[in-house]
PDB file of C-alpha atoms in Angstrom:
ATOM      1  CA  ALA A   1      15.574  39.790 -10.678  1.00 71.00           C
ATOM      2  CA  GLN A   2      14.869  39.597  -6.623  1.00 73.00           C
ATOM      3  CA  ALA A   3      17.994  41.507  -6.358  1.00 70.00           C
ATOM      4  CA  ALA A   4      16.746  44.676  -8.019  1.00 71.00           C
ATOM      5  CA  ALA A   5      13.529  44.366  -6.368  1.00 74.00           C
ATOM      6  CA  VAL A   6      15.021  44.689  -2.750  1.00 73.00           C
ATOM      7  CA  ALA A   7      17.637  47.561  -3.998  1.00 71.00           C
ATOM      8  CA  ALA A   8      14.592  48.950  -5.474  1.00 73.00           C
ATOM      9  CA  GLY A   9      13.426  49.349  -1.955  1.00 75.00           C
ATOM     10  CA  TYR A  10      15.690  51.745  -1.432  1.00 75.00           C
ATOM     11  CA  PRO A  11      15.596  55.191  -2.810  1.00 73.00           C
ATOM     12  CA  ASP A  12      19.773  55.077  -3.235  1.00 72.00           C
ATOM     13  CA  GLY A  13      20.200  51.472  -3.965  1.00 67.00           C
ATOM     14  CA  TRP A  14      20.919  49.533  -7.068  1.00 64.00           C
ATOM     15  CA  ALA A  15      21.758  45.533  -8.195  1.00 66.00           C
ATOM     16  CA  ASP A  16      23.086  44.722 -11.227  1.00 67.00           C
ATOM     17  CA  ALA A  17      22.646  40.521 -11.172  1.00 62.00           C
ATOM     18  CA  ALA A  18      25.562  40.341 -13.489  1.00 64.00           C
ATOM     19  CA  LEU A  19      28.034  41.373 -11.788  1.00 62.00           C
ATOM     20  CA  GLY A  20      28.050  38.038  -9.449  1.00 61.00           C
ATOM     21  CA  PRO A  21      28.360  38.431  -4.691  1.00 60.00           C
ATOM     22  CA  THR A  22      31.279  40.227  -4.392  1.00 60.00           C
ATOM     23  CA  ARG A  23      32.868  41.952  -0.726  1.00 61.00           C
ATOM     24  CA  SER A  24      34.844  45.167  -2.186  1.00 63.00           C
ATOM     25  CA  GLY A  25      35.384  46.594   0.958  1.00 69.00           C
ATOM     26  CA  ASP A  26      36.722  43.676   2.936  1.00 74.00           C
ATOM     27  CA  GLY A  27      40.704  45.067   2.395  1.00 81.00           C
ATOM     28  CA  PHE A  28      40.139  48.005   3.603  1.00 82.00           C
ATOM     29  CA  ARG A  29      37.342  46.953   6.653  1.00 78.00           C
ATOM     30  CA  ILE A  30      40.677  45.213   7.757  1.00 83.00           C
ATOM     31  CA  ALA A  31      42.573  48.014   7.239  1.00 87.00           C
ATOM     32  CA  MET A  32      41.104  49.822   9.139  1.00 84.00           C
ATOM     33  CA  LEU A  33      40.402  47.539  12.015  1.00 81.00           C
ATOM     34  CA  ILE A  34      44.442  47.303  11.939  1.00 87.00           C
ATOM     35  CA  ALA A  35      44.804  50.946  12.427  1.00 88.00           C
ATOM     36  CA  SER A  36      41.859  51.470  15.318  1.00 83.00           C
ATOM     37  CA  LEU A  37      43.512  48.535  17.177  1.00 82.00           C
ATOM     38  CA  LEU A  38      47.394  49.884  16.750  1.00 87.00           C
ATOM     39  CA  PHE A  39      45.617  53.782  17.508  1.00 88.00           C
ATOM     40  CA  ALA A  40      43.478  52.267  20.410  1.00 82.00           C
ATOM     41  CA  LEU A  41      47.081  50.428  21.687  1.00 83.00           C
ATOM     42  CA  SER A  42      48.774  53.460  21.409  1.00 87.00           C
ATOM     43  CA  VAL A  43      46.717  55.492  23.312  1.00 85.00           C
ATOM     44  CA  THR A  44      46.558  53.300  25.786  1.00 83.00           C
ATOM     45  CA  GLY A  45      49.942  52.958  26.370  1.00 82.00           C
ATOM     46  CA  VAL A  46      49.985  56.734  27.340  1.00 88.00           C
ATOM     47  CA  ALA A  47      47.342  56.319  29.722  1.00 86.00           C
ATOM     48  CA  VAL A  48      49.231  53.912  31.453  1.00 83.00           C
ATOM     49  CA  ALA A  49      52.243  55.560  31.274  1.00 83.00           C
ATOM     50  CA  LEU A  50      50.683  58.385  32.541  1.00 87.00           C
ATOM     51  CA  GLY A  51      49.438  56.171  35.242  1.00 83.00           C
ATOM     52  CA  GLU A  52      52.585  54.491  36.485  1.00 80.00           C
ATOM     53  CA  ALA A  53      54.289  57.919  36.366  1.00 82.00           C
ATOM     54  CA  GLU A  54      51.448  58.873  39.211  1.00 86.00           C
ATOM     55  CA  SER A  55      52.420  55.193  41.293  1.00 82.00           C
ATOM     56  CA  ARG A  56      55.337  56.381  41.306  1.00 79.00           C
ATOM     57  CA  PRO A  57      56.045  56.675  45.436  1.00 82.00           C
ATOM     58  CA  GLU A  58      53.428  54.042  46.071  1.00 84.00           C
ATOM     59  CA  GLN A  59      55.544  51.563  43.999  1.00 79.00           C
ATOM     60  CA  ARG A  60      58.889  53.143  45.867  1.00 79.00           C
ATOM     61  CA  THR A  61      57.259  52.029  49.114  1.00 84.00           C
ATOM     62  CA  LEU A  62      55.683  48.605  47.624  1.00 82.00           C
ATOM     63  CA  LEU A  63      59.923  48.290  47.230  1.00 78.00           C
ATOM     64  CA  ALA A  64      60.897  49.510  50.443  1.00 79.00           C
ATOM     65  CA  LEU A  65      58.760  46.858  52.398  1.00 82.00           C
ATOM     66  CA  GLY A  66      60.210  44.255  50.421  1.00 79.00           C
ATOM     67  CA  ALA A  67      57.844  43.799  47.577  1.00 78.00           C
ATOM     68  CA  ASP A  68      59.341  41.348  44.774  1.00 79.00           C
ATOM     69  CA  PRO A  69      61.041  44.234  41.968  1.00 70.00           C
ATOM     70  CA  ARG A  70      58.816  42.267  38.945  1.00 78.00           C
ATOM     71  CA  VAL A  71      55.337  44.014  41.009  1.00 81.00           C
ATOM     72  CA  ARG A  72      55.438  46.566  39.050  1.00 78.00           C
ATOM     73  CA  ARG A  73      55.309  44.624  35.660  1.00 82.00           C
ATOM     74  CA  ARG A  74      52.040  43.478  37.361  1.00 86.00           C
ATOM     75  CA  ILE A  75      50.899  46.585  38.139  1.00 85.00           C
ATOM     76  CA  ALA A  76      50.973  47.700  35.477  1.00 84.00           C
ATOM     77  CA  ALA A  77      49.733  44.757  33.286  1.00 87.00           C
ATOM     78  CA  ALA A  78      46.864  45.456  35.958  1.00 89.00           C
ATOM     79  CA  ARG A  79      46.824  49.073  35.003  1.00 88.00           C
ATOM     80  CA  ALA A  80      46.432  48.551  31.106  1.00 87.00           C
ATOM     81  CA  ALA A  81      44.019  45.183  31.449  1.00 90.00           C
ATOM     82  CA  VAL A  82      41.383  47.941  33.653  1.00 90.00           C
ATOM     83  CA  ILE A  83      42.553  50.746  31.097  1.00 88.00           C
ATOM     84  CA  SER A  84      41.470  48.838  27.741  1.00 87.00           C
ATOM     85  CA  LEU A  85      38.515  46.635  29.094  1.00 89.00           C
ATOM     86  CA  LEU A  86      37.203  49.595  29.466  1.00 88.00           C
ATOM     87  CA  ALA A  87      38.509  51.424  26.528  1.00 84.00           C
ATOM     88  CA  GLY A  88      36.450  48.789  24.512  1.00 83.00           C
ATOM     89  CA  VAL A  89      33.123  48.730  26.436  1.00 86.00           C
ATOM     90  CA  LEU A  90      32.638  52.314  26.064  1.00 87.00           C
ATOM     91  CA  ALA A  91      33.824  52.589  22.450  1.00 83.00           C
ATOM     92  CA  VAL A  92      31.936  49.903  20.901  1.00 83.00           C
ATOM     93  CA  PRO A  93      28.589  50.896  22.100  1.00 85.00           C
ATOM     94  CA  ALA A  94      29.120  54.521  21.333  1.00 86.00           C
ATOM     95  CA  GLY A  95      30.548  53.664  17.604  1.00 83.00           C
ATOM     96  CA  LEU A  96      27.456  51.186  16.663  1.00 85.00           C
ATOM     97  CA  LEU A  97      24.775  52.719  17.742  1.00 87.00           C
ATOM     98  CA  PRO A  98      25.038  56.140  15.439  1.00 88.00           C
ATOM     99  CA  ILE A  99      24.644  53.855  12.610  1.00 85.00           C
ATOM    100  CA  TRP A 100      22.635  51.502  13.787  1.00 85.00           C
ATOM    101  CA  GLY A 101      20.363  54.482  14.505  1.00 86.00           C
ATOM    102  CA  LEU A 102      20.637  55.082  10.662  1.00 85.00           C
ATOM    103  CA  LEU A 103      20.418  51.938   9.106  1.00 84.00           C
ATOM    104  CA  LEU A 104      16.987  51.658  11.457  1.00 86.00           C
ATOM    105  CA  SER A 105      15.721  55.315  10.176  1.00 87.00           C
ATOM    106  CA  ARG A 106      16.178  54.197   6.809  1.00 84.00           C
ATOM    107  CA  GLY A 107      14.729  51.055   7.918  1.00 84.00           C
ATOM    108  CA  ALA A 108      17.970  48.056   6.676  1.00 82.00           C
ATOM    109  CA  PRO A 109      18.856  45.356   8.921  1.00 82.00           C
ATOM    110  CA  LEU A 110      21.259  45.314  11.269  1.00 80.00           C
ATOM    111  CA  VAL A 111      24.547  43.874  10.549  1.00 79.00           C
ATOM    112  CA  VAL A 112      26.854  43.519  13.766  1.00 83.00           C
ATOM    113  CA  PRO A 113      30.509  43.510  13.381  1.00 83.00           C
ATOM    114  CA  VAL A 114      31.890  40.440  15.571  1.00 86.00           C
ATOM    115  CA  PRO A 115      35.257  40.749  14.003  1.00 83.00           C
ATOM    116  CA  GLU A 116      35.905  44.147  14.921  1.00 81.00           C
ATOM    117  CA  ILE A 117      33.886  43.803  18.411  1.00 86.00           C
ATOM    118  CA  ALA A 118      35.921  41.048  19.138  1.00 87.00           C
ATOM    119  CA  ALA A 119      39.021  43.077  19.287  1.00 84.00           C
ATOM    120  CA  ALA A 120      37.540  45.657  21.537  1.00 84.00           C
ATOM    121  CA  LEU A 121      36.463  43.412  23.439  1.00 88.00           C
ATOM    122  CA  VAL A 122      39.490  40.622  23.356  1.00 90.00           C
ATOM    123  CA  ILE A 123      42.304  40.998  21.055  1.00 89.00           C
ATOM    124  CA  LEU A 124      43.137  44.514  22.386  1.00 86.00           C
ATOM    125  CA  PRO A 125      43.258  43.907  25.822  1.00 89.00           C
ATOM    126  CA  LEU A 126      45.601  40.759  25.373  1.00 91.00           C
ATOM    127  CA  LEU A 127      47.789  43.112  23.477  1.00 88.00           C
ATOM    128  CA  VAL A 128      47.770  46.031  25.934  1.00 87.00           C
ATOM    129  CA  VAL A 129      48.450  43.311  28.987  1.00 89.00           C
ATOM    130  CA  VAL A 130      51.316  41.775  26.704  1.00 90.00           C
ATOM    131  CA  ALA A 131      53.141  45.087  25.601  1.00 87.00           C
ATOM    132  CA  THR A 132      52.914  46.409  28.971  1.00 84.00           C
ATOM    133  CA  PHE A 133      53.987  43.492  30.940  1.00 84.00           C
ATOM    134  CA  ALA A 134      57.007  43.430  28.423  1.00 85.00           C
ATOM    135  CA  LEU A 135      58.002  47.098  27.998  1.00 82.00           C
ATOM    136  CA  THR A 136      57.618  47.512  31.780  1.00 79.00           C
ATOM    137  CA  ARG A 137      61.419  47.549  34.061  1.00 74.00           C
ATOM    138  CA  PRO A 138      61.181  46.576  37.177  1.00 66.00           C
ATOM    139  CA  ILE A 139      61.637  48.368  40.226  1.00 64.00           C
ATOM    140  CA  PRO A 140      64.983  48.845  41.168  1.00 63.00           C
ATOM    141  CA  PRO A 141      66.701  47.113  43.733  1.00 61.00           C
ATOM    142  CA  TRP A 142      66.447  48.815  47.523  1.00 57.00           C
ATOM    143  CA  SER A 143      70.211  48.958  46.565  1.00 59.00           C
ATOM    144  CA  THR A 144      70.242  51.406  43.795  1.00 57.00           C
ATOM    145  CA  PHE A 145      68.965  54.045  46.236  1.00 55.00           C
ATOM    146  CA  ARG A 146      71.267  53.401  49.009  1.00 56.00           C
ATOM    147  CA  GLY A 147      73.372  56.413  48.089  1.00 55.00           C
ATOM    148  CA  ALA A 148      71.805  58.452  45.989  1.00 54.00           C
ATOM    149  CA  GLY A 149      70.472  61.000  48.807  1.00 52.00           C
ATOM    150  CA  SER A 150      74.279  61.825  50.006  1.00 50.00           C
TER     151      SER A 150
END
């Protein structure tokens, strides 16, 4: 009776006490979270790859100055961390503000999607940094380029 009284306060709401509490959307929510993470990972990968292609002259300069060949991985991983953190910090409010505005306009309670926010701000940057560090090739040794201009 109490659930029906609460549901009656919303024009399109209803309640059936015989069903009991269920969360039918959890499977779909997890599937969408995984799909969103994979999409964000691929977009961040493209951004990092474009940044790497653009910074090729600087990498050659580092190599000529005697930098360790693994420094490219560190630079790429740091660039990936900045891009993914910035994306998460911008995407979370951009995605939540419209739905929170809709909920406020209907007088409904605000629900903070903690797992999704954690995924965007913690899991995504970690995945991106690990993937970038694992997939970025080190700068080849200087001896590789010695005979290239001849």
